[in-house]
Coordinates of C-alpha atoms in Angstrom, one line a residue:
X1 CA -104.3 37.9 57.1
X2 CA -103.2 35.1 54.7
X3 CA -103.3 31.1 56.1
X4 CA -104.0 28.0 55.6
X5 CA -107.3 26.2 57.2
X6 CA -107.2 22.6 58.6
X7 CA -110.4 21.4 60.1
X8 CA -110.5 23.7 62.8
X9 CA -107.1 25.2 63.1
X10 CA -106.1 28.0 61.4
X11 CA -102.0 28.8 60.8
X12 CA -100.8 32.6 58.8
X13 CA -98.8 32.3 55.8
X14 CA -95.4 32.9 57.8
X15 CA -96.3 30.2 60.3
X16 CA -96.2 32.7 63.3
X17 CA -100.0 32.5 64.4
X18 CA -102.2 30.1 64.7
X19 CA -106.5 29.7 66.0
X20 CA -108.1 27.1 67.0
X21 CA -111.9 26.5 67.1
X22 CA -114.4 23.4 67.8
X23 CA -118.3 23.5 66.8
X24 CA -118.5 24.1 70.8
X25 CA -117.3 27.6 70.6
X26 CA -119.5 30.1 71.1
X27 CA -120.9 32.4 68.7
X28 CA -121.9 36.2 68.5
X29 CA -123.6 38.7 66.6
X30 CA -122.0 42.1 65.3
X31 CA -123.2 44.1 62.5
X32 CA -125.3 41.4 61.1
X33 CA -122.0 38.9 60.8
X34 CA -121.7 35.5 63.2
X35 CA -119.0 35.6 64.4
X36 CA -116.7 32.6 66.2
X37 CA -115.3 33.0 69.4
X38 CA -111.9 31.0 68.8
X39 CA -110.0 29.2 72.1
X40 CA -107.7 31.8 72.0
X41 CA -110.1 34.6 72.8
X42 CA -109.9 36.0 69.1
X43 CA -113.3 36.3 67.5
X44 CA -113.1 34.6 63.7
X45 CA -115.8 35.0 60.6
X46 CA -115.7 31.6 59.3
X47 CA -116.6 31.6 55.7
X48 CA -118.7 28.9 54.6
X49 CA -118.1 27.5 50.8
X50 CA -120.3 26.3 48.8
X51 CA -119.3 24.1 46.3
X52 CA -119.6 25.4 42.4
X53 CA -121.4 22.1 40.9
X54 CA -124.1 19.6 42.5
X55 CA -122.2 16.4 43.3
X56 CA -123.3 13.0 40.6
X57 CA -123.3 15.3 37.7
X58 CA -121.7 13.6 35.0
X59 CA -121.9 16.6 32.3
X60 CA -118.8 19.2 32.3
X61 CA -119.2 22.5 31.0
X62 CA -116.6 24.4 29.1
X63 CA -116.1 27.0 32.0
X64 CA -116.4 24.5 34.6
X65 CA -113.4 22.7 32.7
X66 CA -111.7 25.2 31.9
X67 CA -111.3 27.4 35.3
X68 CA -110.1 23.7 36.8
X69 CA -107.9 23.2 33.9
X70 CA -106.4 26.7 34.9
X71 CA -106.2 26.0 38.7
X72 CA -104.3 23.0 38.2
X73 CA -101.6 24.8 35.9
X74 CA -101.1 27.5 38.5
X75 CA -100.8 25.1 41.5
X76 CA -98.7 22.8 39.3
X77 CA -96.9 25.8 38.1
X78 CA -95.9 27.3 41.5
X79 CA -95.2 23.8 43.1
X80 CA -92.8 23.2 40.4
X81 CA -91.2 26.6 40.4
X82 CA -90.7 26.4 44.1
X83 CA -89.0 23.2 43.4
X84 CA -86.9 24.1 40.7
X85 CA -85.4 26.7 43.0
X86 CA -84.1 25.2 45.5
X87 CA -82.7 22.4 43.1
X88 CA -81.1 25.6 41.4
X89 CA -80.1 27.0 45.1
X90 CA -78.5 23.7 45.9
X91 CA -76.4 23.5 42.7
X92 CA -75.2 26.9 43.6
X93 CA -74.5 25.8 47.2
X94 CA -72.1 22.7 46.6
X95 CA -70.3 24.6 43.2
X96 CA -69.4 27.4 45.6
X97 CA -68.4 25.3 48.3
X98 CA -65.9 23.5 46.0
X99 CA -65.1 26.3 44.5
X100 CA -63.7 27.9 48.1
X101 CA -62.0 24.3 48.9
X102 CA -60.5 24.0 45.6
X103 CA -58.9 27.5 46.2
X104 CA -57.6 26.7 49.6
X105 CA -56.3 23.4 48.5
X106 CA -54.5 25.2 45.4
X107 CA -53.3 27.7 48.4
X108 CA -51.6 25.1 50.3
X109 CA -50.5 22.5 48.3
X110 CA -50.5 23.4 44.5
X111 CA -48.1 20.8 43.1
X112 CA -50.7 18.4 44.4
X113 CA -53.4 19.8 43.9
X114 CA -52.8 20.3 40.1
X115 CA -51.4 16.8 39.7
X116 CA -54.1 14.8 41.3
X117 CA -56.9 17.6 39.1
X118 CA -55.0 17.0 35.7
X119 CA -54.3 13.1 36.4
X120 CA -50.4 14.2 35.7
X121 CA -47.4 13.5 38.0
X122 CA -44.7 15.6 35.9
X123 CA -46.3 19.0 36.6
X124 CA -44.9 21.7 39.4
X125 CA -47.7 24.1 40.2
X126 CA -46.7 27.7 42.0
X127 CA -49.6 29.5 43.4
X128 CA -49.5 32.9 42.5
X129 CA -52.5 34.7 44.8
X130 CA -56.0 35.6 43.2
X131 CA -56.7 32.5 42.1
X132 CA -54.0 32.2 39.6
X133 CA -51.7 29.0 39.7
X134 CA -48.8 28.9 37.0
X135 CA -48.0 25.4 36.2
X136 CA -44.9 23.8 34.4
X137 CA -44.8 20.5 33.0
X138 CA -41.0 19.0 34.1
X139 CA -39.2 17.1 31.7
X140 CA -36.8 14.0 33.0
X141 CA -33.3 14.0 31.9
X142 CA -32.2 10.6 30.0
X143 CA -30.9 8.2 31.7
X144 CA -27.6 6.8 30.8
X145 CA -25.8 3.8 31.9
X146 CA -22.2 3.4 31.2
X147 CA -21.2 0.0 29.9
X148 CA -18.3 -2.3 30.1
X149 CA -16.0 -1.0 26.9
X150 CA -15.4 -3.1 24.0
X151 CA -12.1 -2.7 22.6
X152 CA -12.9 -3.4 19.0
X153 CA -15.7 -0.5 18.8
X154 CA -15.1 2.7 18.8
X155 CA -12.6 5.4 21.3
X156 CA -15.9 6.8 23.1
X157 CA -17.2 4.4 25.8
X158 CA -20.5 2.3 25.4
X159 CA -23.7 3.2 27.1
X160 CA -27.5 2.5 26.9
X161 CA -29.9 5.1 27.8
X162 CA -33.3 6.8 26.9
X163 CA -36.5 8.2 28.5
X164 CA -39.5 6.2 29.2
X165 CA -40.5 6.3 25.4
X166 CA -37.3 5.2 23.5
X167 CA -34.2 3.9 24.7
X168 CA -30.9 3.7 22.8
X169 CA -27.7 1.8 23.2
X170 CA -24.4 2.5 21.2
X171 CA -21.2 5.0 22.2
X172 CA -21.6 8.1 24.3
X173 CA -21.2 11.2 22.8
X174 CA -21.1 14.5 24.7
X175 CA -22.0 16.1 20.9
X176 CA -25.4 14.1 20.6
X177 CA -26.5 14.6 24.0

């Protein structure tokens, strides 16, 4: 069974199980191994390690250097892999979330939906199921103002009158409209 060891207490891998033990527990004998009676009632071989190198060495060898070089990449490497996944996971999260709220907001209220995502107040949005949303950009009519007629000008009446980007003042003509 896979764990982790601190001091004396032992948890598994999935966090379902733990041991405990203290240098008071009592120890047995079977088939040559000492074994560790745990306060659970579970008898444990605790494995003893013995460290690789004599501590106050100042000389490194290669392999030495090398096998620690390589068990710092693979802790390093998993750390980071674990943490680049749920970064990844989390992304994925919150985009589909929007992406379910942007469909019900396009579902009930498209005109305002669209207007307030394109930044556009002469759009009309229809939503069409699916996903789909047809969108037409509405065009204002000119706005005309009849004037007081002159009598010296012309026979059509005066008027001034344009769209937000020109405006125009002069007679008013069915023909030019």
């Amino acid at each position: 069974m896979l764990g982790h060891l601190l001091e004396n207490i032992w948890v598994s891998a999935d966090k379902e199980f733990a041991l405990s033990w203290n240098n008071r527990s009592s120890v047995v004998t079977d088939c040559g191994r000492q074994l560790t009676i745990t306060d659970q009632g579970y008898a444990v071989e605790v494995s003893r390690r013995q460290p690789r190198s004599t501590p106050a060495v100042g000389v490194v060898t290669s392999n030495q250097l090398a096998a620690q070089l390589l068990a710092v990449e693979g802790a390093t490497y998993s750390s980071m892999s674990a943490v680049f996944r749920n970064a990844w996971q989390a992304i994925c999260d919150r985009t589909n979330t929007l992406s379910i709220a942007l469909h019900n907001a396009l579902s009930a209220q498209p005109t305002t939906t669209m207007r307030t995502l394109l930044g556009r107040e002469d759009i009309i949005a229809t939503y069409l199921g699916g996903g789909y949303v047809q969108g037409l950009s509405r065009s204002e009519p000119p706005r005309f103002i009849a004037r007081k007629p002159t009598p010296f000008c012309s026979r059509l009446p005066p008027a001034s009158g344009g769209s937000p980007r020109w405006t125009a003042d002069g007679p008013l003509s069915l023909l030019r409209m």
